[in-house]
GROMACS .gro file of N, CA and C in nm:
model
  432
    1UNK      N    1   0.080  -0.118  -0.017
    1UNK     CA    2  -0.011   0.002   0.014
    1UNK      C    3   0.094   0.137  -0.007
    2UNK      N    4   0.031   0.225  -0.073
    2UNK     CA    5   0.132   0.334  -0.113
    2UNK      C    6   0.045   0.483  -0.044
    3UNK      N    7   0.126   0.569   0.014
    3UNK     CA    8   0.091   0.702   0.059
    3UNK      C    9   0.094   0.731  -0.077
    4UNK      N   10  -0.045   0.852  -0.097
    4UNK     CA   11  -0.067   0.926  -0.225
    4UNK      C   12   0.035   1.065  -0.207
    5UNK      N   13   0.112   1.048  -0.304
    5UNK     CA   14   0.184   1.181  -0.347
    5UNK      C   15   0.310   1.141  -0.296
    6UNK      N   16   0.372   1.073  -0.195
    6UNK     CA   17   0.502   1.040  -0.194
    6UNK      C   18   0.575   0.915  -0.261
    7UNK      N   19   0.502   0.824  -0.244
    7UNK     CA   20   0.530   0.718  -0.341
    7UNK      C   21   0.583   0.624  -0.218
    8UNK      N   22   0.600   0.651  -0.089
    8UNK     CA   23   0.679   0.581   0.035
    8UNK      C   24   0.574   0.524   0.134
    9UNK      N   25   0.587   0.428   0.203
    9UNK     CA   26   0.493   0.411   0.304
    9UNK      C   27   0.565   0.478   0.442
   10UNK      N   28   0.476   0.552   0.530
   10UNK     CA   29   0.525   0.606   0.650
   10UNK      C   30   0.541   0.465   0.745
   11UNK      N   31   0.692   0.464   0.818
   11UNK     CA   32   0.719   0.370   0.910
   11UNK      C   33   0.752   0.415   1.025
   12UNK      N   34   0.688   0.380   1.147
   12UNK     CA   35   0.749   0.412   1.292
   12UNK      C   36   0.687   0.534   1.324
   13UNK      N   37   0.749   0.594   1.459
   13UNK     CA   38   0.667   0.703   1.501
   13UNK      C   39   0.751   0.808   1.481
   14UNK      N   40   0.699   0.933   1.513
   14UNK     CA   41   0.786   1.067   1.485
   14UNK      C   42   0.844   1.083   1.632
   15UNK      N   43   0.941   1.179   1.654
   15UNK     CA   44   1.008   1.200   1.761
   15UNK      C   45   0.899   1.282   1.861
   16UNK      N   46   0.826   1.371   1.769
   16UNK     CA   47   0.712   1.431   1.834
   16UNK      C   48   0.601   1.336   1.913
   17UNK      N   49   0.583   1.256   1.822
   17UNK     CA   50   0.462   1.156   1.898
   17UNK      C   51   0.534   1.066   2.031
   18UNK      N   52   0.633   1.027   2.002
   18UNK     CA   53   0.696   0.974   2.108
   18UNK      C   54   0.705   1.069   2.236
   19UNK      N   55   0.726   1.198   2.228
   19UNK     CA   56   0.756   1.293   2.334
   19UNK      C   57   0.583   1.332   2.388
   20UNK      N   58   0.505   1.314   2.308
   20UNK     CA   59   0.373   1.334   2.373
   20UNK      C   60   0.341   1.215   2.453
   21UNK      N   61   0.364   1.101   2.394
   21UNK     CA   62   0.347   0.990   2.471
   21UNK      C   63   0.413   0.987   2.637
   22UNK      N   64   0.549   1.024   2.626
   22UNK     CA   65   0.650   1.016   2.747
   22UNK      C   66   0.561   1.149   2.832
   23UNK      N   67   0.506   1.242   2.791
   23UNK     CA   68   0.459   1.342   2.870
   23UNK      C   69   0.331   1.314   2.933
   24UNK      N   70   0.229   1.257   2.860
   24UNK     CA   71   0.108   1.194   2.892
   24UNK      C   72   0.140   1.075   3.016
   25UNK      N   73   0.252   1.000   3.001
   25UNK     CA   74   0.272   0.912   3.110
   25UNK      C   75   0.342   0.977   3.222
   26UNK      N   76   0.407   1.060   3.199
   26UNK     CA   77   0.461   1.155   3.309
   26UNK      C   78   0.358   1.195   3.419
   27UNK      N   79   0.264   1.281   3.328
   27UNK     CA   80   0.140   1.358   3.395
   27UNK      C   81   0.084   1.241   3.474
   28UNK      N   82   0.052   1.124   3.413
   28UNK     CA   83  -0.043   1.006   3.470
   28UNK      C   84   0.018   0.969   3.617
   29UNK      N   85   0.174   0.953   3.588
   29UNK     CA   86   0.250   0.915   3.720
   29UNK      C   87   0.261   1.010   3.816
   30UNK      N   88   0.245   1.124   3.787
   30UNK     CA   89   0.266   1.230   3.883
   30UNK      C   90   0.133   1.222   3.982
   31UNK      N   91  -0.005   1.179   3.933
   31UNK     CA   92  -0.094   1.189   3.992
   31UNK      C   93  -0.107   1.040   4.060
   32UNK      N   94  -0.079   0.942   4.004
   32UNK     CA   95  -0.087   0.788   4.053
   32UNK      C   96  -0.012   0.774   4.155
   33UNK      N   97   0.138   0.814   4.150
   33UNK     CA   98   0.214   0.756   4.255
   33UNK      C   99   0.222   0.818   4.392
   34UNK      N  100   0.164   0.933   4.435
   34UNK     CA  101   0.145   0.990   4.566
   34UNK      C  102   0.020   0.894   4.615
   35UNK      N  103  -0.065   0.859   4.533
   35UNK     CA  104  -0.189   0.794   4.592
   35UNK      C  105  -0.123   0.652   4.627
   36UNK      N  106  -0.054   0.605   4.521
   36UNK     CA  107   0.000   0.464   4.541
   36UNK      C  108   0.087   0.468   4.678
   37UNK      N  109   0.173   0.554   4.690
   37UNK     CA  110   0.254   0.550   4.812
   37UNK      C  111   0.172   0.552   4.946
   38UNK      N  112   0.075   0.650   4.949
   38UNK     CA  113  -0.015   0.672   5.048
   38UNK      C  114  -0.103   0.529   5.098
   39UNK      N  115  -0.147   0.457   4.978
   39UNK     CA  116  -0.211   0.332   4.992
   39UNK      C  117  -0.094   0.223   5.066
   40UNK      N  118   0.018   0.223   5.011
   40UNK     CA  119   0.101   0.150   5.067
   40UNK      C  120   0.152   0.159   5.226
   41UNK      N  121   0.147   0.297   5.248
   41UNK     CA  122   0.197   0.319   5.372
   41UNK      C  123   0.081   0.314   5.498
   42UNK      N  124  -0.047   0.334   5.432
   42UNK     CA  125  -0.187   0.273   5.492
   42UNK      C  126  -0.205   0.137   5.545
   43UNK      N  127  -0.155   0.058   5.422
   43UNK     CA  128  -0.139  -0.074   5.469
   43UNK      C  129  -0.051  -0.127   5.572
   44UNK      N  130   0.078  -0.043   5.578
   44UNK     CA  131   0.161  -0.074   5.652
   44UNK      C  132   0.098  -0.046   5.803
   45UNK      N  133   0.034   0.084   5.799
   45UNK     CA  134   0.009   0.127   5.948
   45UNK      C  135  -0.105   0.043   5.981
   46UNK      N  136  -0.190  -0.023   5.893
   46UNK     CA  137  -0.299  -0.124   5.919
   46UNK      C  138  -0.246  -0.254   5.975
   47UNK      N  139  -0.118  -0.279   5.938
   47UNK     CA  140  -0.067  -0.398   6.016
   47UNK      C  141  -0.019  -0.395   6.132
   48UNK      N  142   0.039  -0.242   6.191
   48UNK     CA  143   0.057  -0.238   6.307
   48UNK      C  144  -0.086  -0.213   6.401
   49UNK      N  145  -0.178  -0.173   6.347
   49UNK     CA  146  -0.281  -0.127   6.419
   49UNK      C  147  -0.357  -0.269   6.437
   50UNK      N  148  -0.334  -0.376   6.343
   50UNK     CA  149  -0.381  -0.512   6.402
   50UNK      C  150  -0.311  -0.577   6.490
   51UNK      N  151  -0.196  -0.548   6.487
   51UNK     CA  152  -0.096  -0.605   6.568
   51UNK      C  153  -0.128  -0.560   6.723
   52UNK      N  154  -0.142  -0.433   6.724
   52UNK     CA  155  -0.177  -0.383   6.852
   52UNK      C  156  -0.289  -0.406   6.886
   53UNK      N  157  -0.391  -0.407   6.814
   53UNK     CA  158  -0.527  -0.473   6.898
   53UNK      C  159  -0.522  -0.611   6.913
   54UNK      N  160  -0.446  -0.679   6.845
   54UNK     CA  161  -0.417  -0.824   6.921
   54UNK      C  162  -0.351  -0.821   7.043
   55UNK      N  163  -0.237  -0.722   7.060
   55UNK     CA  164  -0.187  -0.719   7.206
   55UNK      C  165  -0.314  -0.665   7.295
   56UNK      N  166  -0.391  -0.564   7.246
   56UNK     CA  167  -0.475  -0.556   7.355
   56UNK      C  168  -0.572  -0.632   7.403
   57UNK      N  169  -0.605  -0.695   7.308
   57UNK     CA  170  -0.690  -0.826   7.349
   57UNK      C  171  -0.627  -0.907   7.450
   58UNK      N  172  -0.524  -0.949   7.408
   58UNK     CA  173  -0.423  -1.036   7.502
   58UNK      C  174  -0.388  -0.972   7.622
   59UNK      N  175  -0.374  -0.855   7.625
   59UNK     CA  176  -0.362  -0.786   7.761
   59UNK      C  177  -0.485  -0.794   7.828
   60UNK      N  178  -0.602  -0.781   7.791
   60UNK     CA  179  -0.733  -0.810   7.849
   60UNK      C  180  -0.742  -0.902   7.920
   61UNK      N  181  -0.690  -1.039   7.835
   61UNK     CA  182  -0.696  -1.184   7.891
   61UNK      C  183  -0.626  -1.175   7.975
   62UNK      N  184  -0.499  -1.148   7.994
   62UNK     CA  185  -0.392  -1.162   8.070
   62UNK      C  186  -0.451  -1.096   8.215
   63UNK      N  187  -0.497  -0.993   8.205
   63UNK     CA  188  -0.572  -0.926   8.338
   63UNK      C  189  -0.683  -0.981   8.392
   64UNK      N  190  -0.759  -1.009   8.322
   64UNK     CA  191  -0.878  -1.130   8.392
   64UNK      C  192  -0.796  -1.250   8.437
   65UNK      N  193  -0.691  -1.313   8.413
   65UNK     CA  194  -0.616  -1.406   8.452
   65UNK      C  195  -0.526  -1.386   8.593
   66UNK      N  196  -0.464  -1.283   8.567
   66UNK     CA  197  -0.347  -1.260   8.668
   66UNK      C  198  -0.383  -1.118   8.740
   67UNK      N  199  -0.512  -1.072   8.720
   67UNK     CA  200  -0.542  -0.930   8.784
   67UNK      C  201  -0.464  -0.830   8.764
   68UNK      N  202  -0.355  -0.831   8.670
   68UNK     CA  203  -0.268  -0.728   8.638
   68UNK      C  204  -0.224  -0.735   8.502
   69UNK      N  205  -0.181  -0.621   8.440
   69UNK     CA  206  -0.140  -0.655   8.297
   69UNK      C  207  -0.018  -0.696   8.283
   70UNK      N  208   0.041  -0.742   8.149
   70UNK     CA  209   0.156  -0.811   8.130
   70UNK      C  210   0.276  -0.710   8.116
   71UNK      N  211   0.382  -0.702   8.179
   71UNK     CA  212   0.514  -0.625   8.169
   71UNK      C  213   0.581  -0.672   8.031
   72UNK      N  214   0.573  -0.800   7.972
   72UNK     CA  215   0.656  -0.854   7.884
   72UNK      C  216   0.554  -0.917   7.769
   73UNK      N  217   0.578  -0.901   7.661
   73UNK     CA  218   0.506  -0.918   7.537
   73UNK      C  219   0.514  -1.077   7.532
   74UNK      N  220   0.615  -1.113   7.595
   74UNK     CA  221   0.610  -1.276   7.562
   74UNK      C  222   0.539  -1.362   7.639
   75UNK      N  223   0.470  -1.274   7.752
   75UNK     CA  224   0.399  -1.372   7.831
   75UNK      C  225   0.249  -1.363   7.779
   76UNK      N  226   0.210  -1.286   7.673
   76UNK     CA  227   0.095  -1.288   7.628
   76UNK      C  228   0.048  -1.377   7.518
   77UNK      N  229  -0.045  -1.419   7.491
   77UNK     CA  230  -0.101  -1.540   7.414
   77UNK      C  231  -0.136  -1.479   7.261
   78UNK      N  232  -0.102  -1.373   7.232
   78UNK     CA  233  -0.148  -1.325   7.077
   78UNK      C  234  -0.052  -1.385   6.988
   79UNK      N  235  -0.122  -1.407   6.850
   79UNK     CA  236  -0.045  -1.498   6.796
   79UNK      C  237  -0.002  -1.411   6.666
   80UNK      N  238  -0.041  -1.296   6.657
   80UNK     CA  239   0.017  -1.215   6.516
   80UNK      C  240   0.179  -1.216   6.517
   81UNK      N  241   0.231  -1.203   6.421
   81UNK     CA  242   0.377  -1.170   6.416
   81UNK      C  243   0.401  -1.035   6.400
   82UNK      N  244   0.515  -0.971   6.478
   82UNK     CA  245   0.542  -0.808   6.483
   82UNK      C  246   0.547  -0.758   6.357
   83UNK      N  247   0.488  -0.647   6.327
   83UNK     CA  248   0.501  -0.564   6.202
   83UNK      C  249   0.652  -0.544   6.154
   84UNK      N  250   0.658  -0.582   6.029
   84UNK     CA  251   0.810  -0.574   5.979
   84UNK      C  252   0.849  -0.438   5.990
   85UNK      N  253   0.754  -0.332   5.979
   85UNK     CA  254   0.826  -0.184   5.963
   85UNK      C  255   0.828  -0.105   6.045
   86UNK      N  256   0.795  -0.184   6.176
   86UNK     CA  257   0.805  -0.081   6.313
   86UNK      C  258   0.887  -0.146   6.404
   87UNK      N  259   0.916  -0.064   6.499
   87UNK     CA  260   1.005  -0.088   6.621
   87UNK      C  261   0.910  -0.104   6.717
   88UNK      N  262   0.907  -0.213   6.799
   88UNK     CA  263   0.816  -0.237   6.938
   88UNK      C  264   0.908  -0.212   7.033
   89UNK      N  265   0.842  -0.110   7.114
   89UNK     CA  266   0.891  -0.068   7.232
   89UNK      C  267   0.838  -0.153   7.359
   90UNK      N  268   0.920  -0.185   7.450
   90UNK     CA  269   0.882  -0.279   7.562
   90UNK      C  270   0.745  -0.197   7.644
   91UNK      N  271   0.647  -0.287   7.665
   91UNK     CA  272   0.509  -0.232   7.743
   91UNK      C  273   0.569  -0.146   7.863
   92UNK      N  274   0.514  -0.044   7.878
   92UNK     CA  275   0.543   0.042   8.015
   92UNK      C  276   0.402   0.060   8.081
   93UNK      N  277   0.416   0.100   8.217
   93UNK     CA  278   0.310   0.125   8.299
   93UNK      C  279   0.223   0.237   8.216
   94UNK      N  280   0.112   0.234   8.252
   94UNK     CA  281   0.025   0.337   8.199
   94UNK      C  282   0.001   0.457   8.290
   95UNK      N  283  -0.100   0.545   8.292
   95UNK     CA  284  -0.135   0.659   8.378
   95UNK      C  285  -0.107   0.633   8.518
   96UNK      N  286  -0.117   0.534   8.550
   96UNK     CA  287  -0.128   0.475   8.690
   96UNK      C  288  -0.010   0.463   8.751
   97UNK      N  289   0.089   0.416   8.659
   97UNK     CA  290   0.237   0.406   8.697
   97UNK      C  291   0.290   0.293   8.747
   98UNK      N  292   0.167   0.196   8.730
   98UNK     CA  293   0.185   0.045   8.758
   98UNK      C  294   0.119  -0.064   8.675
   99UNK      N  295   0.167  -0.183   8.663
   99UNK     CA  296   0.086  -0.271   8.551
   99UNK      C  297  -0.055  -0.322   8.626
  100UNK      N  298  -0.070  -0.284   8.740
  100UNK     CA  299  -0.197  -0.359   8.794
  100UNK      C  300  -0.311  -0.300   8.716
  101UNK      N  301  -0.330  -0.175   8.683
  101UNK     CA  302  -0.432  -0.144   8.606
  101UNK      C  303  -0.433  -0.052   8.483
  102UNK      N  304  -0.309  -0.071   8.449
  102UNK     CA  305  -0.279   0.035   8.324
  102UNK      C  306  -0.131  -0.006   8.250
  103UNK      N  307  -0.163   0.003   8.112
  103UNK     CA  308  -0.019  -0.024   8.054
  103UNK      C  309  -0.024   0.064   7.890
  104UNK      N  310   0.111   0.064   7.847
  104UNK     CA  311   0.084   0.150   7.739
  104UNK      C  312   0.210   0.102   7.617
  105UNK      N  313   0.178   0.071   7.514
  105UNK     CA  314   0.289   0.010   7.426
  105UNK      C  315   0.269   0.104   7.308
  106UNK      N  316   0.413   0.133   7.234
  106UNK     CA  317   0.452   0.212   7.132
  106UNK      C  318   0.525   0.167   7.033
  107UNK      N  319   0.467   0.166   6.906
  107UNK     CA  320   0.514   0.124   6.783
  107UNK      C  321   0.570   0.237   6.710
  108UNK      N  322   0.686   0.232   6.681
  108UNK     CA  323   0.766   0.344   6.572
  108UNK      C  324   0.812   0.302   6.451
  109UNK      N  325   0.751   0.355   6.340
  109UNK     CA  326   0.782   0.351   6.218
  109UNK      C  327   0.906   0.327   6.181
  110UNK      N  328   0.976   0.237   6.128
  110UNK     CA  329   1.125   0.244   6.084
  110UNK      C  330   1.118   0.296   5.939
  111UNK      N  331   1.245   0.386   5.940
  111UNK     CA  332   1.232   0.435   5.786
  111UNK      C  333   1.137   0.547   5.769
  112UNK      N  334   1.145   0.575   5.635
  112UNK     CA  335   1.067   0.693   5.566
  112UNK      C  336   0.991   0.631   5.444
  113UNK      N  337   0.933   0.549   5.460
  113UNK     CA  338   0.851   0.477   5.335
  113UNK      C  339   0.746   0.565   5.304
  114UNK      N  340   0.742   0.604   5.133
  114UNK     CA  341   0.620   0.700   5.115
  114UNK      C  342   0.651   0.841   5.123
  115UNK      N  343   0.764   0.853   5.178
  115UNK     CA  344   0.784   1.014   5.199
  115UNK      C  345   0.758   1.060   5.349
  116UNK      N  346   0.691   0.964   5.409
  116UNK     CA  347   0.671   0.995   5.569
  116UNK      C  348   0.784   0.957   5.633
  117UNK      N  349   0.803   1.032   5.719
  117UNK     CA  350   0.912   0.999   5.829
  117UNK      C  351   0.862   0.899   5.946
  118UNK      N  352   0.973   0.889   6.010
  118UNK     CA  353   0.890   0.813   6.155
  118UNK      C  354   0.777   0.839   6.216
  119UNK      N  355   0.704   0.773   6.258
  119UNK     CA  356   0.553   0.792   6.324
  119UNK      C  357   0.535   0.723   6.420
  120UNK      N  358   0.459   0.753   6.549
  120UNK     CA  359   0.428   0.661   6.648
  120UNK      C  360   0.286   0.631   6.667
  121UNK      N  361   0.249   0.497   6.687
  121UNK     CA  362   0.128   0.449   6.736
  121UNK      C  363   0.105   0.403   6.872
  122UNK      N  364   0.048   0.449   6.937
  122UNK     CA  365   0.025   0.420   7.102
  122UNK      C  366  -0.085   0.351   7.128
  123UNK      N  367  -0.081   0.251   7.204
  123UNK     CA  368  -0.230   0.201   7.231
  123UNK      C  369  -0.189   0.173   7.415
  124UNK      N  370  -0.304   0.168   7.476
  124UNK     CA  371  -0.297   0.160   7.591
  124UNK      C  372  -0.443   0.064   7.643
  125UNK      N  373  -0.460   0.034   7.771
  125UNK     CA  374  -0.558  -0.055   7.831
  125UNK      C  375  -0.686  -0.014   7.778
  126UNK      N  376  -0.714   0.130   7.705
  126UNK     CA  377  -0.823   0.164   7.656
  126UNK      C  378  -0.830   0.191   7.501
  127UNK      N  379  -0.705   0.120   7.468
  127UNK     CA  380  -0.711   0.115   7.297
  127UNK      C  381  -0.625   0.220   7.223
  128UNK      N  382  -0.654   0.244   7.104
  128UNK     CA  383  -0.567   0.347   7.045
  128UNK      C  384  -0.568   0.483   7.115
  129UNK      N  385  -0.434   0.545   7.160
  129UNK     CA  386  -0.417   0.678   7.211
  129UNK      C  387  -0.399   0.767   7.097
  130UNK      N  388  -0.484   0.829   7.059
  130UNK     CA  389  -0.468   0.950   6.953
  130UNK      C  390  -0.395   1.072   7.002
  131UNK      N  391  -0.406   1.091   7.141
  131UNK     CA  392  -0.325   1.204   7.177
  131UNK      C  393  -0.183   1.177   7.194
  132UNK      N  394  -0.115   1.064   7.223
  132UNK     CA  395   0.022   1.044   7.209
  132UNK      C  396   0.042   0.991   7.086
  133UNK      N  397  -0.005   0.957   7.001
  133UNK     CA  398   0.006   0.913   6.859
  133UNK      C  399   0.049   1.019   6.757
  134UNK      N  400   0.135   1.011   6.691
  134UNK     CA  401   0.163   1.102   6.583
  134UNK      C  402   0.142   1.068   6.438
  135UNK      N  403   0.074   0.945   6.401
  135UNK     CA  404   0.051   0.934   6.292
  135UNK      C  405  -0.067   0.997   6.227
  136UNK      N  406  -0.039   1.054   6.096
  136UNK     CA  407  -0.102   1.156   6.009
  136UNK      C  408  -0.229   1.054   5.989
  137UNK      N  409  -0.358   1.171   5.964
  137UNK     CA  410  -0.486   1.111   5.934
  137UNK      C  411  -0.483   1.046   5.808
  138UNK      N  412  -0.418   1.105   5.727
  138UNK     CA  413  -0.406   1.059   5.587
  138UNK      C  414  -0.363   0.898   5.554
  139UNK      N  415  -0.275   0.856   5.674
  139UNK     CA  416  -0.259   0.736   5.660
  139UNK      C  417  -0.312   0.641   5.765
  140UNK      N  418  -0.375   0.705   5.870
  140UNK     CA  419  -0.446   0.630   5.970
  140UNK      C  420  -0.567   0.550   5.947
  141UNK      N  421  -0.538   0.414   5.965
  141UNK     CA  422  -0.669   0.324   5.917
  141UNK      C  423  -0.782   0.332   5.978
  142UNK      N  424  -0.774   0.413   6.094
  142UNK     CA  425  -0.911   0.425   6.160
  142UNK      C  426  -0.975   0.559   6.114
  143UNK      N  427  -0.927   0.629   6.056
  143UNK     CA  428  -0.984   0.763   5.998
  143UNK      C  429  -1.038   0.712   5.842
  144UNK      N  430  -1.144   0.761   5.831
  144UNK     CA  431  -1.187   0.764   5.672
  144UNK      C  432  -1.236   0.881   5.586
   0.00000   0.00000   0.00000
């Protein structure tokens, strides 16, 4: 098949067409990448919240049996593995200052995935402690 007038077939793409395609891909990436990174960080935070919720439930069971909260996570009966992207501090006595009726546990994000620096998630005998946690609402799985 021949093009009318030139006598030659047009083959391949021009540099302008290639530049347009690259520009379109760049714009799409600029919008999609931040949303993807937020989603990825939200899933990591959700893993930490699930772990802390399991610890919270195990602490409640321990308190029912022993009449005090556990000072060591290894004495709890929770089965979830620790989240890979967080540093887990040792449990500390909560507001009362002793494990008889309070406890606190802090997870700190390791590294800076998705452009977020380290942040803390704190749970107590009452559950998630938003006042002592500094996780952004944007990636907090309890916020919608």
